Every structure is written in C-alpha cells, then in structure tokens.
CSV table of C-alpha atoms and ligand atoms in Angstrom, one decimal:
chain,number,residue,atom,x,y,z
A,1,MET,CA,107.8,78.0,130.2
A,2,ASP,CA,106.3,81.1,128.5
A,3,ILE,CA,103.5,81.1,126.4
A,4,GLU,CA,105.2,80.7,123.0
A,5,ARG,CA,107.0,77.7,124.1
A,6,PHE,CA,103.9,76.3,125.5
A,7,ARG,CA,102.3,76.8,122.2
A,8,GLN,CA,105.4,74.9,120.6
A,9,HIS,CA,105.3,72.1,123.1
A,10,ALA,CA,101.7,71.6,123.2
A,11,GLN,CA,101.6,71.1,119.3
A,12,GLU,CA,104.4,68.6,119.9
A,13,ALA,CA,102.4,66.7,122.6
A,14,VAL,CA,99.1,66.8,120.3
A,15,GLU,CA,101.5,65.2,117.4
A,16,ARG,CA,102.5,62.7,120.0
A,17,MET,CA,98.9,61.6,121.0
A,18,ALA,CA,98.0,61.3,117.3
A,19,ALA,CA,101.1,59.2,116.5
A,20,TYR,CA,100.4,56.9,119.8
A,21,LEU,CA,97.0,56.3,118.8
A,22,GLU,CA,97.9,55.6,115.1
A,23,GLY,CA,100.5,53.0,116.2
A,24,ILE,CA,98.8,51.5,119.2
A,25,GLU,CA,97.9,48.3,117.1
A,26,GLU,CA,101.5,47.3,116.6
A,27,GLN,CA,102.2,47.3,120.2
A,28,PRO,CA,101.7,44.3,122.7
A,29,VAL,CA,98.5,44.8,124.5
A,30,ARG,CA,99.9,44.7,128.0
A,31,SER,CA,103.2,46.1,129.0
A,32,ARG,CA,106.0,43.9,129.1
A,33,THR,CA,107.9,45.6,131.9
A,34,ARG,CA,109.1,43.6,134.8
A,35,PRO,CA,108.4,44.7,138.3
A,36,GLY,CA,110.8,47.5,139.4
A,37,GLN,CA,112.2,48.3,135.9
A,38,ILE,CA,110.6,51.7,135.4
A,39,ALA,CA,111.4,52.8,138.9
A,40,ALA,CA,115.1,51.8,138.5
A,41,ALA,CA,115.1,53.9,135.3
A,42,LEU,CA,114.2,57.2,137.0
A,43,PRO,CA,116.4,59.2,139.1
A,44,GLU,CA,116.4,58.9,142.9
A,45,ALA,CA,115.6,62.6,143.4
A,46,ALA,CA,113.9,65.6,141.5
A,47,PRO,CA,116.3,67.8,139.4
A,48,GLU,CA,117.6,70.7,141.3
A,49,GLU,CA,117.7,72.7,137.9
A,50,GLY,CA,114.8,72.7,135.3
A,51,GLU,CA,115.2,70.6,132.3
A,52,PRO,CA,114.4,71.3,128.7
A,53,MET,CA,111.2,69.8,127.4
A,54,GLU,CA,113.2,67.9,124.9
A,55,ALA,CA,114.9,66.0,127.5
A,56,ILE,CA,111.6,65.3,129.2
A,57,PHE,CA,110.1,64.0,125.8
A,58,ALA,CA,112.9,61.9,125.1
A,59,ASP,CA,112.5,60.1,128.6
A,60,LEU,CA,108.9,59.9,128.0
A,61,ASP,CA,109.6,57.8,125.1
A,62,ARG,CA,112.4,56.0,126.5
A,63,ILE,CA,111.2,55.0,130.0
A,64,VAL,CA,107.5,55.8,130.1
A,65,LEU,CA,105.8,54.3,126.8
A,66,PRO,CA,107.3,50.9,127.3
A,67,GLY,CA,105.7,50.7,130.9
A,68,LEU,CA,102.3,51.6,129.3
A,69,THR,CA,99.4,49.0,129.2
A,70,HIS,CA,97.4,49.9,126.1
A,71,TRP,CA,93.9,50.4,127.4
A,72,GLN,CA,92.7,51.8,124.0
A,73,HIS,CA,94.3,49.1,122.0
A,74,PRO,CA,91.4,47.6,119.9
A,75,ARG,CA,92.3,44.0,120.9
A,76,PHE,CA,92.1,45.0,124.9
A,77,LEU,CA,89.7,42.6,126.4
A,78,ALA,CA,90.6,42.8,130.0
A,79,TYR,CA,88.5,44.0,132.8
A,80,PHE,CA,86.0,46.6,131.6
A,81,PRO,CA,86.8,49.0,129.1
A,82,ALA,CA,87.9,52.5,130.2
A,83,ASN,CA,87.4,53.7,126.8
A,84,SER,CA,88.2,57.1,125.5
A,85,SER,CA,87.7,59.3,122.4
A,86,PRO,CA,89.1,62.2,120.5
A,87,PRO,CA,86.4,64.8,121.6
A,88,SER,CA,86.9,63.6,125.4
A,89,VAL,CA,90.8,64.1,124.9
A,90,LEU,CA,90.3,67.5,123.6
A,91,ALA,CA,88.1,68.5,126.3
A,92,GLU,CA,90.5,67.2,129.0
A,93,MET,CA,93.3,69.3,127.3
A,94,LEU,CA,91.1,72.4,127.6
A,95,THR,CA,90.0,71.5,131.0
A,96,ALA,CA,93.8,71.1,132.1
A,97,ALA,CA,94.3,74.6,131.1
A,98,TYR,CA,91.6,76.2,132.4
A,99,ALA,CA,92.4,74.4,135.7
A,100,VAL,CA,89.2,75.8,137.5
A,101,ASN,CA,88.4,74.2,140.7
A,102,ALA,CA,84.5,73.5,140.5
A,103,MET,CA,83.8,73.1,144.2
A,104,LEU,CA,81.3,75.9,144.6
A,105,TRP,CA,78.8,77.5,142.0
A,106,GLN,CA,81.0,80.7,142.4
A,107,THR,CA,84.3,79.0,141.9
A,108,SER,CA,83.1,78.3,138.1
A,109,PRO,CA,79.4,78.9,137.3
A,110,ALA,CA,80.0,77.4,133.9
A,111,ALA,CA,81.2,74.1,135.3
A,112,THR,CA,78.2,73.8,138.0
A,113,GLU,CA,75.5,74.5,135.6
A,114,MET,CA,77.0,72.3,132.9
A,115,GLU,CA,77.2,69.6,135.2
A,116,THR,CA,73.5,70.0,136.0
A,117,THR,CA,72.5,70.0,132.5
A,118,VAL,CA,74.7,67.2,131.0
A,119,LEU,CA,73.8,65.0,133.7
A,120,ASP,CA,69.9,65.7,133.0
A,121,TRP,CA,70.7,65.0,129.3
A,122,LEU,CA,72.3,61.6,130.5
A,123,ARG,CA,69.4,60.8,132.8
A,124,ARG,CA,66.8,61.1,129.6
A,125,ALA,CA,69.3,59.2,127.7
A,126,ILE,CA,69.1,56.1,129.7
A,127,GLY,CA,65.5,56.5,130.6
A,128,LEU,CA,65.7,57.2,134.2
A,129,PRO,CA,62.5,58.8,135.1
A,130,GLN,CA,62.3,62.6,136.0
A,131,GLY,CA,62.8,63.2,139.9
A,132,PHE,CA,66.3,61.9,139.7
A,133,THR,CA,69.2,64.5,139.9
A,134,GLY,CA,72.7,64.0,138.6
A,135,VAL,CA,75.9,64.7,140.1
A,136,ILE,CA,79.6,63.6,138.9
A,137,GLN,CA,81.5,61.7,141.0
A,138,GLY,CA,85.1,60.5,140.7
A,139,THR,CA,84.5,56.8,140.6
A,140,ALA,CA,81.4,54.4,141.2
A,141,SER,CA,83.2,53.4,144.5
A,142,GLU,CA,82.8,56.9,145.5
A,143,ALA,CA,79.3,57.0,144.6
A,144,THR,CA,78.5,53.7,146.4
A,145,LEU,CA,80.1,55.2,149.4
A,146,CYS,CA,78.1,58.3,149.3
A,147,ALA,CA,74.9,56.2,149.1
A,148,LEU,CA,75.9,54.0,151.9
A,149,LEU,CA,76.5,57.2,154.0
A,150,THR,CA,73.3,58.5,153.2
A,151,ALA,CA,71.4,55.1,153.8
A,152,ARG,CA,73.2,55.1,157.2
A,153,GLU,CA,72.4,58.7,158.2
A,154,ARG,CA,68.7,58.2,157.3
A,155,ALA,CA,68.5,54.8,159.3
A,156,LEU,CA,70.1,56.7,162.3
A,157,GLY,CA,67.8,59.6,162.2
A,158,TRP,CA,70.6,61.9,161.1
A,159,GLN,CA,72.5,61.0,164.5
A,160,GLY,CA,75.4,59.0,163.1
A,161,ASN,CA,77.4,62.0,161.8
A,162,GLU,CA,76.7,63.9,165.3
A,163,ALA,CA,77.2,61.1,167.8
A,164,GLY,CA,79.4,58.9,166.1
A,165,LEU,CA,78.8,55.1,165.4
A,166,PHE,CA,79.6,53.9,169.0
A,167,GLY,CA,76.5,52.9,170.9
A,168,GLN,CA,74.5,53.0,167.5
A,169,PRO,CA,72.3,49.8,166.9
A,170,PRO,CA,73.8,47.8,164.2
A,171,LEU,CA,72.8,48.3,160.7
A,172,ALA,CA,72.9,45.7,157.8
A,173,VAL,CA,73.6,46.0,154.1
A,174,TYR,CA,72.6,43.5,151.5
A,175,ALA,CA,74.3,42.8,148.0
A,176,SER,CA,74.6,39.9,145.9
A,177,ALA,CA,77.3,37.3,146.3
A,178,GLU,CA,78.5,39.0,143.0
A,179,ALA,CA,78.5,42.4,143.9
A,180,HIS,CA,81.7,44.5,143.2
A,181,SER,CA,84.5,44.7,145.9
A,182,SER,CA,83.6,48.5,146.4
A,183,VAL,CA,80.5,47.4,148.3
A,184,GLU,CA,82.6,45.7,150.9
A,185,LYS,CA,85.1,48.5,150.8
A,186,GLY,CA,82.4,51.0,151.3
A,187,VAL,CA,80.6,49.1,154.2
A,188,MET,CA,84.0,49.2,155.9
A,189,ILE,CA,84.7,52.9,155.4
A,190,ALA,CA,81.1,54.0,156.5
A,191,GLY,CA,81.6,52.1,159.6
A,192,PHE,CA,78.8,49.2,159.2
A,193,GLY,CA,81.3,46.5,159.8
A,194,ARG,CA,82.1,44.0,157.2
A,195,ARG,CA,80.2,41.2,159.2
A,196,HIS,CA,77.1,43.2,158.7
A,197,LEU,CA,77.3,42.9,154.9
A,198,ARG,CA,75.2,40.0,153.8
A,199,PRO,CA,75.9,38.2,150.6
A,200,ILE,CA,72.6,37.2,149.2
A,201,ALA,CA,72.6,34.0,147.0
A,202,THR,CA,72.1,34.3,143.4
A,203,ASP,CA,70.3,32.1,140.9
A,204,ASP,CA,71.5,30.3,137.9
A,205,ALA,CA,72.0,33.5,135.8
A,206,PHE,CA,74.1,34.9,138.7
A,207,ALA,CA,71.5,37.5,139.6
A,208,MET,CA,70.2,38.2,143.2
A,209,ARG,CA,67.5,36.0,144.4
A,210,PRO,CA,64.6,38.1,145.8
A,211,GLU,CA,63.5,35.7,148.1
A,212,ALA,CA,66.8,35.1,149.4
A,213,LEU,CA,66.8,39.0,150.2
A,214,GLU,CA,63.8,38.8,152.0
A,215,GLU,CA,64.9,36.0,154.2
A,216,ALA,CA,68.0,37.7,154.9
A,217,ILE,CA,66.1,40.9,155.9
A,218,ARG,CA,63.7,38.8,158.2
A,219,ALA,CA,66.5,37.3,160.0
A,220,ASP,CA,68.1,40.5,160.6
A,221,LEU,CA,64.7,42.0,162.0
A,222,GLU,CA,64.3,38.9,164.2
A,223,ALA,CA,67.7,39.3,165.6
A,224,GLY,CA,67.5,42.9,166.5
A,225,ILE,CA,69.4,44.2,163.4
A,226,ARG,CA,68.1,46.9,161.4
A,227,PRO,CA,68.3,46.5,157.5
A,228,CYS,CA,69.4,49.8,156.0
A,229,CYS,CA,70.5,49.5,152.6
A,230,VAL,CA,70.5,47.1,149.8
A,231,ILE,CA,72.9,47.3,146.8
A,232,ALA,CA,71.7,45.9,143.4
A,233,THR,CA,73.9,45.4,140.7
A,234,LEU,CA,73.3,45.9,136.8
A,235,GLY,CA,75.9,44.3,134.9
A,236,THR,CA,78.2,42.4,137.5
A,237,THR,CA,82.0,42.6,137.1
A,238,GLY,CA,82.6,38.8,137.0
A,239,VAL,CA,80.0,37.7,134.4
A,240,GLY,CA,77.5,40.9,133.7
A,241,ALA,CA,74.5,39.5,135.6
A,242,SER,CA,71.8,41.8,136.6
A,243,ASP,CA,69.9,41.6,139.4
A,244,PRO,CA,65.9,42.1,139.2
A,245,LEU,CA,65.0,45.7,140.3
A,246,GLU,CA,61.4,45.0,140.2
A,247,PRO,CA,61.1,42.5,143.3
A,248,ILE,CA,64.0,44.0,145.2
A,249,GLY,CA,62.7,47.4,144.9
A,250,GLU,CA,59.3,46.2,146.2
A,251,ILE,CA,61.0,44.5,149.2
A,252,CYS,CA,63.1,47.6,150.0
A,253,ALA,CA,59.9,50.0,149.8
A,254,ARG,CA,58.1,47.4,152.2
A,255,HIS,CA,61.1,47.5,154.8
A,256,GLY,CA,62.0,51.2,154.2
A,257,VAL,CA,65.4,50.0,153.2
A,258,PHE,CA,67.4,52.4,150.8
A,259,LEU,CA,68.2,51.1,147.5
A,260,HIS,CA,71.2,51.7,145.6
A,261,VAL,CA,71.8,50.5,142.1
A,262,ASP,CA,75.3,50.0,140.8
A,263,ALA,CA,75.2,49.9,137.1
A,264,ALA,CA,78.8,51.0,136.7
A,265,TRP,CA,79.6,49.3,133.4
A,266,ALA,CA,76.0,48.0,132.3
A,267,GLY,CA,74.4,51.6,132.8
A,268,SER,CA,75.7,52.7,129.5
A,269,ALA,CA,73.8,50.1,127.6
A,270,LEU,CA,70.4,51.7,128.9
A,271,LEU,CA,71.0,54.2,126.0
A,272,LEU,CA,69.5,51.3,123.9
A,273,PRO,CA,65.8,50.9,124.3
A,274,GLU,CA,66.2,47.3,123.5
A,275,TRP,CA,68.2,46.9,126.8
A,276,ARG,CA,66.1,49.0,128.9
A,277,HIS,CA,64.3,46.0,130.3
A,278,LEU,CA,67.5,45.4,132.5
A,279,ALA,CA,66.4,48.4,134.6
A,280,ALA,CA,62.8,47.7,134.8
A,281,GLY,CA,61.8,48.9,138.3
A,282,VAL,CA,64.7,51.6,138.7
A,283,GLU,CA,62.1,54.1,139.6
A,284,ARG,CA,62.2,52.6,143.1
A,285,ALA,CA,65.8,53.3,143.4
A,286,ASP,CA,67.1,55.9,145.9
A,287,SER,CA,70.4,56.0,144.1
A,288,PHE,CA,72.1,55.0,140.8
A,289,VAL,CA,75.4,55.2,139.7
A,290,PHE,CA,77.1,54.2,136.0
A,291,ASN,CA,80.2,55.1,134.5
A,292,PRO,CA,80.7,57.2,131.5
A,293,HIS,CA,84.4,56.5,131.8
A,294,LYS,CA,83.9,53.1,131.3
A,295,TRP,CA,81.8,52.3,128.1
A,296,LEU,CA,80.8,55.7,126.9
A,297,LEU,CA,83.8,57.2,125.2
A,298,THR,CA,84.6,59.7,128.2
A,299,ASN,CA,87.9,59.7,129.7
A,300,PHE,CA,88.2,58.5,133.4
A,301,ASP,CA,87.2,60.1,135.7
A,302,CYS,CA,83.5,60.4,135.1
A,303,SER,CA,81.1,58.7,137.0
A,304,ALA,CA,77.4,59.7,136.8
A,305,HIS,CA,75.4,59.5,140.0
A,306,PHE,CA,71.8,59.9,140.2
A,307,LEU,CA,69.7,60.7,143.6
A,308,ARG,CA,66.2,60.7,144.1
A,309,ARG,CA,66.5,62.6,147.2
A,310,PRO,CA,69.8,64.6,146.8
A,311,GLU,CA,68.8,66.6,149.8
A,312,ASP,CA,69.5,63.6,151.7
A,313,LEU,CA,73.1,63.4,150.4
A,314,THR,CA,73.8,67.0,151.0
A,315,ARG,CA,72.4,66.8,154.6
A,316,THR,CA,74.8,63.8,155.0
A,317,LEU,CA,77.9,65.5,153.6
A,318,SER,CA,77.6,69.2,153.9
A,319,ILE,CA,79.5,71.4,156.4
A,320,LEU,CA,79.9,75.0,156.0
A,321,PRO,CA,83.1,76.4,157.4
A,322,ALA,CA,83.1,80.5,157.1
A,323,TYR,CA,85.8,80.3,154.6
A,324,LEU,CA,83.6,78.4,152.0
A,325,GLN,CA,80.4,80.6,152.4
A,326,SER,CA,79.6,82.7,149.7
A,327,ARG,CA,77.0,85.1,148.6
A,328,GLU,CA,75.0,82.6,146.7
A,329,THR,CA,75.0,79.7,149.4
A,330,GLY,CA,71.7,78.2,149.4
A,331,GLN,CA,70.5,79.5,146.1
A,332,VAL,CA,72.8,77.5,143.7
A,333,ILE,CA,74.3,74.2,143.7
A,334,ASP,CA,77.5,73.9,145.4
A,335,TYR,CA,78.6,70.5,144.4
A,336,ARG,CA,81.3,70.2,147.2
A,337,ASP,CA,78.3,69.1,149.5
A,338,TRP,CA,77.4,66.3,147.1
A,339,GLY,CA,80.7,64.1,147.6
A,340,ILE,CA,83.7,63.2,149.5
A,341,PRO,CA,86.3,65.7,148.3
A,342,LEU,CA,86.2,69.4,148.5
A,343,GLY,CA,87.9,70.2,145.1
A,344,ARG,CA,86.7,68.8,141.9
A,345,ARG,CA,87.8,68.8,138.4
A,346,PHE,CA,85.6,70.7,135.5
A,347,ARG,CA,84.5,66.9,134.4
A,348,ALA,CA,81.3,68.0,132.7
A,349,LEU,CA,83.2,69.5,129.8
A,350,LYS,CA,84.2,66.0,128.4
A,351,LEU,CA,80.9,64.6,128.5
A,352,TRP,CA,79.5,67.7,126.9
A,353,PHE,CA,82.0,67.2,124.1
A,354,VAL,CA,81.3,63.4,123.8
A,355,LEU,CA,77.6,63.9,124.0
A,356,ARG,CA,77.6,66.7,121.2
A,357,SER,CA,80.4,65.2,118.9
A,358,TYR,CA,78.7,61.6,118.8
A,359,GLY,CA,75.1,62.4,119.4
A,360,LEU,CA,73.2,59.6,121.2
A,361,GLU,CA,72.8,57.7,118.0
A,362,GLY,CA,76.4,57.5,117.7
A,363,LEU,CA,77.1,56.4,120.9
A,364,ARG,CA,74.1,53.8,120.5
A,365,ALA,CA,75.8,52.5,117.3
A,366,MET,CA,79.2,51.7,119.1
A,367,LEU,CA,77.4,50.1,122.0
A,368,ARG,CA,75.3,47.8,119.6
A,369,ARG,CA,78.6,47.0,117.6
A,370,HIS,CA,80.2,45.9,120.8
A,371,ILE,CA,77.4,43.9,121.8
A,372,ASP,CA,77.1,42.2,118.4
A,373,LEU,CA,80.6,41.3,118.5
A,374,ALA,CA,80.3,39.6,121.8
A,375,ALA,CA,77.3,37.7,120.4
A,376,GLU,CA,79.7,36.6,117.6
A,377,PHE,CA,82.6,35.8,119.6
A,378,ALA,CA,80.5,33.8,121.9
A,379,GLY,CA,79.5,31.7,118.9
A,380,TRP,CA,83.0,31.1,118.1
A,381,ILE,CA,83.7,29.8,121.4
A,382,ARG,CA,80.8,27.3,121.2
A,383,GLU,CA,81.8,26.0,117.8
A,384,THR,CA,85.5,25.6,118.8
A,385,ALA,CA,86.4,22.1,119.8
A,386,ASP,CA,87.9,21.8,123.4
A,387,PHE,CA,86.6,25.3,124.4
A,388,GLU,CA,83.5,25.9,126.6
A,389,LEU,CA,81.4,28.9,126.8
A,390,VAL,CA,80.8,29.5,130.7
A,391,THR,CA,78.4,32.6,130.8
A,392,GLY,CA,77.0,35.2,128.6
A,393,PRO,CA,77.1,36.8,126.3
A,394,ASN,CA,75.8,39.4,128.8
A,395,LEU,CA,76.0,42.7,126.9
A,396,ALA,CA,79.7,42.7,125.7
A,397,LEU,CA,81.1,40.2,128.1
A,398,VAL,CA,81.5,36.4,127.8
A,399,THR,CA,83.3,34.0,130.0
A,400,PHE,CA,84.9,30.7,128.6
A,401,ARG,CA,87.8,28.3,129.3
A,402,TYR,CA,89.8,25.8,127.5
A,403,ARG,CA,88.7,22.1,128.2
A,404,PRO,CA,90.7,19.8,126.0
A,405,GLY,CA,88.9,16.3,125.5
A,406,GLY,CA,86.6,17.3,128.2
A,407,THR,CA,89.0,17.2,131.0
A,408,ALA,CA,87.4,16.5,134.5
A,409,GLU,CA,86.4,19.4,136.5
A,410,GLY,CA,88.9,20.5,139.3
A,411,LYS,CA,92.3,22.1,140.2
A,412,ALA,CA,94.1,20.8,137.0
A,413,LEU,CA,91.8,22.4,134.6
A,414,ASP,CA,91.9,25.5,136.7
A,415,ALA,CA,95.6,25.6,136.6
A,416,LEU,CA,95.6,24.8,132.7
A,417,ASN,CA,93.5,27.9,132.2
A,418,GLU,CA,95.5,30.1,134.5
A,419,ARG,CA,98.6,28.8,132.2
A,420,LEU,CA,96.7,29.7,129.3
A,421,LEU,CA,95.8,33.1,130.6
A,422,HIS,CA,99.4,33.9,131.4
A,423,ALA,CA,100.6,32.7,128.1
A,424,VAL,CA,98.1,34.8,126.2
A,425,ASN,CA,98.8,37.8,128.0
A,426,GLU,CA,102.6,37.4,127.6
A,427,ASP,CA,101.9,36.9,123.8
A,428,GLY,CA,100.7,40.4,123.7
A,429,ARG,CA,98.2,40.2,120.8
A,430,THR,CA,95.1,40.4,123.2
A,431,TYR,CA,94.7,40.8,127.0
A,432,LEU,CA,92.1,38.9,128.9
A,433,THR,CA,91.5,39.0,132.7
A,434,PRO,CA,90.1,35.7,134.8
A,435,THR,CA,87.4,35.3,137.1
A,436,ARG,CA,85.9,32.6,139.0
A,437,VAL,CA,82.4,31.2,138.2
A,438,ARG,CA,81.0,29.1,141.1
A,439,GLU,CA,84.5,28.5,142.0
A,440,ARG,CA,85.7,27.5,138.7
A,441,TYR,CA,88.7,29.6,137.0
A,442,VAL,CA,87.4,31.0,133.8
A,443,LEU,CA,88.8,33.6,131.2
A,444,ARG,CA,86.9,36.7,130.8
A,445,ALA,CA,86.5,38.7,127.6
A,446,SER,CA,84.9,42.5,127.7
A,447,ILE,CA,84.7,44.2,124.2
A,448,GLY,CA,84.3,47.9,124.6
A,449,GLN,CA,87.2,49.8,122.9
A,450,ARG,CA,86.4,52.8,120.6
A,451,ARG,CA,88.2,51.0,117.7
A,452,THR,CA,87.3,47.6,118.0
A,453,GLU,CA,86.2,45.9,114.9
A,454,ARG,CA,85.2,42.4,114.0
A,455,HIS,CA,88.8,41.6,112.6
A,456,HIS,CA,90.2,42.5,116.1
A,457,VAL,CA,88.1,40.2,118.0
A,458,ALA,CA,88.7,37.4,115.2
A,459,GLU,CA,92.5,38.1,115.6
A,460,ALA,CA,92.3,37.6,119.3
A,461,TRP,CA,90.3,34.5,119.1
A,462,GLN,CA,93.0,33.1,116.8
A,463,ALA,CA,95.7,34.2,119.1
A,464,ILE,CA,93.7,32.4,122.2
A,465,THR,CA,93.1,29.2,120.2
A,466,GLY,CA,96.5,29.0,118.9
A,467,ILE,CA,98.3,29.6,122.1
A,468,ALA,CA,95.9,26.9,123.8
A,469,ARG,CA,96.8,24.2,121.3
A,470,GLY,CA,100.5,25.0,121.8
A,471,LEU,CA,100.3,24.4,125.7
B,501,PLP,C1,84.0,48.9,137.5
B,501,PLP,C2,83.1,48.7,138.5
B,501,PLP,C3,83.1,49.4,139.8
B,501,PLP,C4,84.1,50.4,140.1
B,501,PLP,O1,84.1,51.5,139.4
B,501,PLP,P1,85.1,52.7,139.6
B,501,PLP,O2,84.5,53.9,138.9
B,501,PLP,O3,86.6,52.2,139.3
B,501,PLP,O4,85.0,52.9,141.3
B,501,PLP,C5,81.8,49.2,140.6
B,501,PLP,N1,80.8,48.2,140.4
B,501,PLP,C6,81.0,47.6,139.3
B,501,PLP,C7,79.8,46.6,139.0
B,501,PLP,C8,81.9,47.7,138.4
B,501,PLP,O5,82.3,47.0,137.3
C-alpha cells in the first residue's frame, strides 16, 4: 500500500471509528455470536494474493463487528471498565504509525523520557510520596509478577536467579482471600509454589485482617518457612474492598517482608483527595500498581507500576548480552530491564495525550460522576422490593441479588440469580458479571465507561428489574 492509498484508507478507518462510537448504544452490549461462528466465517488459510482494502473492510463489517462485545458501551457494567477516550485513540494511531520499540533509551529517547515523566505526573496525581519511581507494564498481572520476583530475589540474597530454586528454603506469600487470581498465577510462575500462598481471612468489609496476617507470618516462622511478600489489594475485584495498608505495612516492616500493593482498578480513584484515605500507609509499600487502562480513559495496555527501589527490580531482571549494549548503558534508563519482555511499545504517548487533553480536573470529574452514579444505583437496589444490596457501593462497584419474597438462602436462590444474569446478558440492554460473596452467587455492577450517564444506569436497572419479574 503506497502512501496515497494509506492516506485514503486511514481516513476511511477514522470515519469507521467515529461511526462505531456514534452508533454503539444501538447495539446489544454483549456479542450475540455463538461459539465457532466467527471462525467458521473465516477462510481456512491466508490468501496467496493480496486483497483490496475494500474487501477487507467489507468483511470487517460482515464478520468482525457482530463478534464484538462493546466495552465502550455506556451500559456496559461487567468486569471492571477497560475504558478508552478519543485522545487515547489518537495517540494509539500515531504510536502504531511510528512503530518504535522502546526497549532501550537509544531505541527511542522520547519514549523513555516521556515514560519517566508522565509516570511522575501520575505519581503526584495519586498522592504517592516522592521516592517512588514509575514504569509502564503491560498489565497489573505482570507488575505483580515483577514484584514477586524482586521479593523472592531479595529474600534469597539474590541467589535464586543464580542457583535456581531447587534446594532453596521455602518462601511464603500472603494475600487476602479476596485477592485477584493474578497473585496465584504470579506465585506459580515465580516458583514459590501455590502451597506457599497464604490466603488471609477478611473482616466484615472483606478487607484483610491484620491480626490474621500476623498470625500466619508467625506460624510460618515457627515452621521454618521464610515470610517473603505480602500483596495487599486496594479495590478487590469481587466487591471492591480495600486492605488496611497502615497496619499491614507495619507488620511487613517488622518482619522484613516485601509489600506490594495491587490497586489495579481503585488506584485511579486516588486522583480524588476525598478518597486518598483508602491508601493511608502506602508510603511503606515497596511496590504499587494501578491500571490507567481500567478507569482512566487510557487504552489497554497501560499499567502504572511504582517502585521504591527500582534498582532491586533491575537487579532481578537485567541481563546484558553484547547485542543490547549501547554507548549510554548505565547512564540512562533502559526499560527493558524493568519488566518481563524485551520489546516494548511506546505506551507513554497515550497517557500524555489523555493527561493533557482532560487535565487532572477532567479526569476527576469523570471519576466522581461514576462514583455518584454507583451510590444512586445502590439506592435504587435498596428501594426496590425483592432486591437486596449485598455489598457497596465501594467506589463505583456494587453487588446485589434478586430475592423474591425473601427466598431462603441456598442453591435455589443462587440458581435463580444465575438465570437472571444469563437472561439480562442475552437481552443485551446491559451486561453484568457475577461473583461470589461468602459463597453466595451475586450480580456485580461496575460503572466506568466514559459516556455512562445517569439515564444509562437507570435504563440498565429498568432492564434488570423487568427481566427479573418475568423469570
Ligand atoms: C483487573 C485486576 C487485575 C488484573 O489486571 P491486568 O492488568 O488485566 O493484569 C489485578 N488485580 C486486580 C485487583 C484487578 O482488579
């Protein structure tokens, strides 16, 4: 494709993007495609001869679009948001065109220096103290894995990478029973062994109980197992609970244990001074991650990872083969040493576009709107007969269930709510995901799309209650 054709098709692509976003509300939120349907519509092998863009665009409309679940739909209430915004999309388009690899400072100085700078902007914006240095990881899962590897190496006197883990003393990792599954995965990948992950009991608000953490650490010490790392969560995935960092940090400091804070979703809310109390005690953390790709209008992937001692991370991950040495090695930041992959996209650009285009006040206004909507939604649940608010609102997350005539606890009630969930998601006006709260099956509504307004949430609630009555 020559530049003239590229220019023409790029304009068509932009037109498609705008039309997509304009018409998104008319679509069912979750794709109605059946398993295998998209694959069956695609040829078995790549074409031998190149095809014109017109044919490719036509198949995009015919095959791909019906197979999309519309994450940017204003009535999308499932999972956590993976929201996006026009300035972020513009930056992603430019990033794709520049197509630089930001693995070393030298392989694009602007990408490296902008990453350092915008992460410091973010650090200030969320009130993390000075002395934390940021890096963009692909996902919170990767940041948590990096933290676990660093904690492991620190606990083993930097011998794990050298000698391997066979013959090393066992190390234990602690996280609340509500922690994200990426913790367990990281524990497996980093070689701790799943059986050395201690699920710590939570209190009535689903936050880690510090006394239970202290007890677990003591039990391990008595058994000759070395406590290595605590992973605290701000904003758990199930219900949005936040672990108390102050007492947890104190326990970690006393036992010399590494503290990683997973604030994947809730970290964005720390832009709001009125929610900073959630992170009280964060200055004791060794590592902190949150995802601008969740609730801060920045396209996936963009996970902001802050470290108190980045030199411990690079000591854990850096290797320097001859072909990666450069004249500036040692004088500049080479981000390849700060994460798992070597190659890295220029991800700071979209964050820069978003922060400049909205300003912190613009972002705060969106976060407050979502949090207020969740409070209002929780009010509707409380006021509606046969519905029960189970948790929240925690920031912009609520869980609830349908309980007609005060049906007794148990399998039948769980099954009824599961039927309701499937019916709501088939209907298409909104999209919810389930979770378990102390074994009970509940529905979860998370508000966070850029264009979600009060009437969208009201329409979603109307759909849910109407469908429930018709079950
Ligand atoms: C979403 C989430 C994650 C995983 O985020 P990725 O960036 O997809 O890896 C981790 N922890 C919590 C608490 C989350 O909500």
